[in-house]
Coordinates of C-alpha atoms in Angstrom, one line a residue:
X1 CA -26.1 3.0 -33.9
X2 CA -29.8 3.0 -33.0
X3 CA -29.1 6.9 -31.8
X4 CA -27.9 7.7 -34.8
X5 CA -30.3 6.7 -37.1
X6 CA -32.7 8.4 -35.2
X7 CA -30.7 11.5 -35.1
X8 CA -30.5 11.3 -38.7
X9 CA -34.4 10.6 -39.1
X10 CA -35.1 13.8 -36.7
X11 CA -32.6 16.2 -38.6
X12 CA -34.3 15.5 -42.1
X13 CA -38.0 15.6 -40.9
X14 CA -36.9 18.5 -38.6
X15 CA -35.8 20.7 -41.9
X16 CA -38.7 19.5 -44.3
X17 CA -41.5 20.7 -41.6
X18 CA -39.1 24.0 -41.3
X19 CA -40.2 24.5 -45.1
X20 CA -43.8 23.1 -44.8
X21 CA -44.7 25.3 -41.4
X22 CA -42.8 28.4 -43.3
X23 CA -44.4 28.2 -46.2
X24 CA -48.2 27.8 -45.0
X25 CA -47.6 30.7 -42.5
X26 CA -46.2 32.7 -45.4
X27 CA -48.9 34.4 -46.6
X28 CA -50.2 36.0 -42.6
X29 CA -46.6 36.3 -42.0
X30 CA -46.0 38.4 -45.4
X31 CA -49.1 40.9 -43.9
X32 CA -48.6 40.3 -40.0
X33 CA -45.8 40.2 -37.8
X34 CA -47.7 38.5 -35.4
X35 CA -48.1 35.7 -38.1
X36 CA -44.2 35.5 -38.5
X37 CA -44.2 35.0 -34.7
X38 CA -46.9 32.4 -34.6
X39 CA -45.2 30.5 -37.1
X40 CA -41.8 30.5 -35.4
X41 CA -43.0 30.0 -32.2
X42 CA -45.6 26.9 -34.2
X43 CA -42.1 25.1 -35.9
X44 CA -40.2 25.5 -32.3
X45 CA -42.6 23.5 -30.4
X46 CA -43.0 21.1 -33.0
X47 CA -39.0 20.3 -33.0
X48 CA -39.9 20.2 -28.9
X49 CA -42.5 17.5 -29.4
X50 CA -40.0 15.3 -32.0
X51 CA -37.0 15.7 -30.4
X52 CA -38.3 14.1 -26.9
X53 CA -40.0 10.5 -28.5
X54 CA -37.4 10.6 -31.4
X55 CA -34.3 11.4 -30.2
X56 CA -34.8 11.6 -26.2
X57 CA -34.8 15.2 -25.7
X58 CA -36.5 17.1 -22.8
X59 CA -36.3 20.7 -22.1
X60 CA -37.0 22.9 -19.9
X61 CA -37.1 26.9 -19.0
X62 CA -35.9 27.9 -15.6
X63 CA -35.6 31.1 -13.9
X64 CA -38.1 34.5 -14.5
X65 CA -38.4 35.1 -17.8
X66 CA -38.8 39.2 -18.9
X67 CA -42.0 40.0 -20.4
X68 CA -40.8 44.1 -20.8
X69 CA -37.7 45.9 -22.7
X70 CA -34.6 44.7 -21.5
X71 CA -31.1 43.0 -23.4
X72 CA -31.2 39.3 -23.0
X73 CA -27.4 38.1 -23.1
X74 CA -27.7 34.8 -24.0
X75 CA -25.2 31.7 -23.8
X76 CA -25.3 29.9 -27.2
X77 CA -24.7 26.3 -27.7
X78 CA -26.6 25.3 -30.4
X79 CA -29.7 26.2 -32.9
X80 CA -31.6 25.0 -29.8
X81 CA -31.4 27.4 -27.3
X82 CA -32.4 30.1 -30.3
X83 CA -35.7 27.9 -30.2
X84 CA -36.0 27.7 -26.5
X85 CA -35.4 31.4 -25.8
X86 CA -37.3 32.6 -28.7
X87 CA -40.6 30.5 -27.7
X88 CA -40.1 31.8 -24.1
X89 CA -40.1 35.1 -24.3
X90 CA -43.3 37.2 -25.4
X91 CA -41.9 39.4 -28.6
X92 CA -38.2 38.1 -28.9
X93 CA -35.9 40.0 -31.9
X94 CA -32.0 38.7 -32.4
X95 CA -28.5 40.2 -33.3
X96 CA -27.3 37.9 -35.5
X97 CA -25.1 37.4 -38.6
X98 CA -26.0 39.4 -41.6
X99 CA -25.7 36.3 -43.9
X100 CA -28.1 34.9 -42.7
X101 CA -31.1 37.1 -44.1
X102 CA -30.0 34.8 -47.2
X103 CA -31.1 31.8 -45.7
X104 CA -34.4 30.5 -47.2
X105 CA -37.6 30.7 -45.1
X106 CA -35.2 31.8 -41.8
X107 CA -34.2 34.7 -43.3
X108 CA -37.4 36.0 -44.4
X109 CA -39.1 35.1 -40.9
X110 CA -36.2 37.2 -39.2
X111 CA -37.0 40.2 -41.4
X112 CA -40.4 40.1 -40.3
X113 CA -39.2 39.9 -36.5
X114 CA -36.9 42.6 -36.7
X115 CA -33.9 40.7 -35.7
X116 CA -30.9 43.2 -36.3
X117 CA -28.1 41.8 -38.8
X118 CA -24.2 42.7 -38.5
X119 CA -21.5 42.0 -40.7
X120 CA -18.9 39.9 -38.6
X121 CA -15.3 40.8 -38.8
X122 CA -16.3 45.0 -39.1
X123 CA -16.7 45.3 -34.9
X124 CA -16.7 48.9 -35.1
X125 CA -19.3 49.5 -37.6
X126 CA -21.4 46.5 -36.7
X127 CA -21.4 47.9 -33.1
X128 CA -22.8 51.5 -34.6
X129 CA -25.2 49.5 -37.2
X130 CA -26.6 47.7 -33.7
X131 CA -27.2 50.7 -31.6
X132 CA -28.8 52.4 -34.8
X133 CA -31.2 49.2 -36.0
X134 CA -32.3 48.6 -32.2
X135 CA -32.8 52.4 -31.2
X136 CA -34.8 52.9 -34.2
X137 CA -36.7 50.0 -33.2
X138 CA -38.5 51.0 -30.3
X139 CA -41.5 51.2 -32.3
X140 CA -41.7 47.9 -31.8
X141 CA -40.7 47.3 -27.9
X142 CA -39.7 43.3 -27.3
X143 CA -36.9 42.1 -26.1
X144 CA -33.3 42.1 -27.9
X145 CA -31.3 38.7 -27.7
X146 CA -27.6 38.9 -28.3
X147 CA -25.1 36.2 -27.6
X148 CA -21.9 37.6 -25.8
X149 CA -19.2 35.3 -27.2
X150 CA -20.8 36.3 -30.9
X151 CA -20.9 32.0 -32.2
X152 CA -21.8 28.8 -30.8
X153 CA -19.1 27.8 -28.7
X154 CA -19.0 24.0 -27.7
X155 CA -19.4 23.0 -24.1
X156 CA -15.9 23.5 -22.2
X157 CA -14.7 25.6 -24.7
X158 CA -13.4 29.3 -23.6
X159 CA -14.4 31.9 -26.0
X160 CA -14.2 35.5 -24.5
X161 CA -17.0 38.0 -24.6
X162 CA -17.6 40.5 -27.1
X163 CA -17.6 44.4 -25.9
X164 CA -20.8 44.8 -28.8
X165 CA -23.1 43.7 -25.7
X166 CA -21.3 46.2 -23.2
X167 CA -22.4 48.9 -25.8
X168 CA -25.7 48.1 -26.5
X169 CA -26.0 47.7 -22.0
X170 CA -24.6 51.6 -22.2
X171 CA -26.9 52.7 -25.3
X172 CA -30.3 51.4 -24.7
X173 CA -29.8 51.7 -20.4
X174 CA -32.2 48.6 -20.1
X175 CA -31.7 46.0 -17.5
X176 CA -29.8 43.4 -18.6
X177 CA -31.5 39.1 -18.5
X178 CA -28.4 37.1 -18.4
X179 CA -29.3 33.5 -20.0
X180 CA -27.2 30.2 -18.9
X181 CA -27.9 26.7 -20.6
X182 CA -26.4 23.2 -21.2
X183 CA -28.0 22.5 -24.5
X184 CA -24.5 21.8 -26.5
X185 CA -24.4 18.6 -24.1
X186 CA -27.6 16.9 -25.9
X187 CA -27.3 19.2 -29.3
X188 CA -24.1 19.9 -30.5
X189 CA -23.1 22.9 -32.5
X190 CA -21.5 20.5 -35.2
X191 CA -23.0 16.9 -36.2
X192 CA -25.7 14.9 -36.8
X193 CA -26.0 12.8 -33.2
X194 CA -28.4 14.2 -30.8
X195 CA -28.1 12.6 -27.3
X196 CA -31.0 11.8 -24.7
X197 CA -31.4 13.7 -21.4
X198 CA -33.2 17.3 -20.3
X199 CA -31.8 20.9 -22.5
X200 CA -32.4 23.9 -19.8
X201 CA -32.2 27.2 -20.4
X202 CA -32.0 29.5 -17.6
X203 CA -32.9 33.2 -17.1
X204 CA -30.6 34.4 -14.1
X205 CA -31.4 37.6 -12.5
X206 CA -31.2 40.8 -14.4
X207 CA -28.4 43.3 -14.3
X208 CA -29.3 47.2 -13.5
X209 CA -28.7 49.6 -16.1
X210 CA -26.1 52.1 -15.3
X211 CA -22.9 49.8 -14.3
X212 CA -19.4 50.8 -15.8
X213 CA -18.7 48.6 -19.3
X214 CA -16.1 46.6 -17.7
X215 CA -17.4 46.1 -14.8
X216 CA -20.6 44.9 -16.2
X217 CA -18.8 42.6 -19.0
X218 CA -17.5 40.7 -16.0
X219 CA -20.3 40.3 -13.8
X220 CA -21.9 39.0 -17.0
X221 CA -19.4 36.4 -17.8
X222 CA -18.7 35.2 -14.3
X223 CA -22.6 34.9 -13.6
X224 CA -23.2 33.2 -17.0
X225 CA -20.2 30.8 -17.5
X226 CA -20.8 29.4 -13.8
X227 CA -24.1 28.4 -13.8
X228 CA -24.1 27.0 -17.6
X229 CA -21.2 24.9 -16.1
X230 CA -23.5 23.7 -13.6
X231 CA -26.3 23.2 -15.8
X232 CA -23.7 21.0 -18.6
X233 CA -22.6 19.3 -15.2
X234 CA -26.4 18.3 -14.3
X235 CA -26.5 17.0 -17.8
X236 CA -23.4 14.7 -17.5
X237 CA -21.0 16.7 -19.2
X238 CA -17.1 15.1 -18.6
X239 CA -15.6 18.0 -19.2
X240 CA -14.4 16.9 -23.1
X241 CA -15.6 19.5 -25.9
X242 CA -18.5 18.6 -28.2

């Protein structure tokens, strides 16, 4: 009960700094994309610092993280491994779901970082739309974060991946930064209770450019879906889905 109460406490305060932090950063972030940055990257440690004496959250980065062009494909858990990867990495931009440009303060702050928006449901045209947003984006190198299985997926769920990253691995012939983590054990991708122990992300090693689709989508998988089991087993996680 006690856990949930502070769960509770640590969601509301979480979402009214998220409008506080937005809105005093507006004005450099409405000029400056480095301002839209610091102001993300401001509200992310923040949640850090609250979730660890409120709720009992550590976290923690492992692995090399890229500081150059490359495709990050990323497990996704939870809005906290968005956080985690995006205050790792030096100039981070996300594919993500078109709706949510819509979403007060985080859709004007992913404008301003030049995250790339696709309409789910239309793979073949949201495929095209990638390619074309992130090779006309090379004005501004950084690194592009998509997430394979294209959702959150609870731990222990199966969820396939999504050929979208196998495309963008031909288009833009970067190395590809697989990312493993365990963060759906401690934050779930539904619900309000928030359970103590350390959130890791983990940059593995980066995949050449210039490996066949299929054979790439499942050195991807394999690598990724092994070691975030190991991570969700370090963490405690029996096995039953969040």
């Amino acid at each position: 009960m006690i856990q949930t109460i502070r769960s509770y406490l640590f969601i509301v305060q979480m979402y009214v700094m998220m409008l506080v932090i937005g809105l005093a950063f507006f004005p450099y972030a409405l000029f400056k994309k480095e301002g839209a940055r610091l102001c993300c990257k401001t509200f992310s440690r923040y949640v850090f610092w609250t979730m660890g004496w409120m709720v009992g959250i550590r976290h923690e980065v492992r692995g090399e993280v890229p500081e150059g062009e490359v495709l990050i494909a990323a497990k996704h858990q939870s809005f906290l491994d968005i956080m985690m990867i995006f205050t790792a990495l030096p100039k981070a931009k996300f594919i993500m779901k078109r709706d949510i440009l819509w979403t007060p303060i985080i859709g004007f702050y992913a404008k301003r970082l030049d995250c790339v928006p696709v309409v789910r449901g239309k793979r073949g045209a949201a495929i095209g739309k990638m390619v074309a947003d992130v090779q006309a984006g090379r004005i501004d190198p950084g690194q592009l974060v998509i997430y394979s299985q294209g959702t959150r997926v609870a731990p222990g769920a199966k969820v396939p991946y999504k050929v979208g990253t196998g495309v963008l691995y031909e288009q833009l012939n970067q190395p590809c930064v697989p990312v493993a983590t365990n963060v759906g054990v401690f934050w779930p991708r539904k619900g309000m209770l928030r359970r103590p122990g350390l959130a890791v992300v983990e940059f593995l090693p980066a995949i050449a450019p210039g490996m066949e689709r299929n054979a790439f989508l499942a050195q991807l998988e394999q690598v990724v879906e092994e070691r975030s089991d190991a991570l969700m087993s370090e963490g405690g996680f029996d096995g039953v889905h969040n």
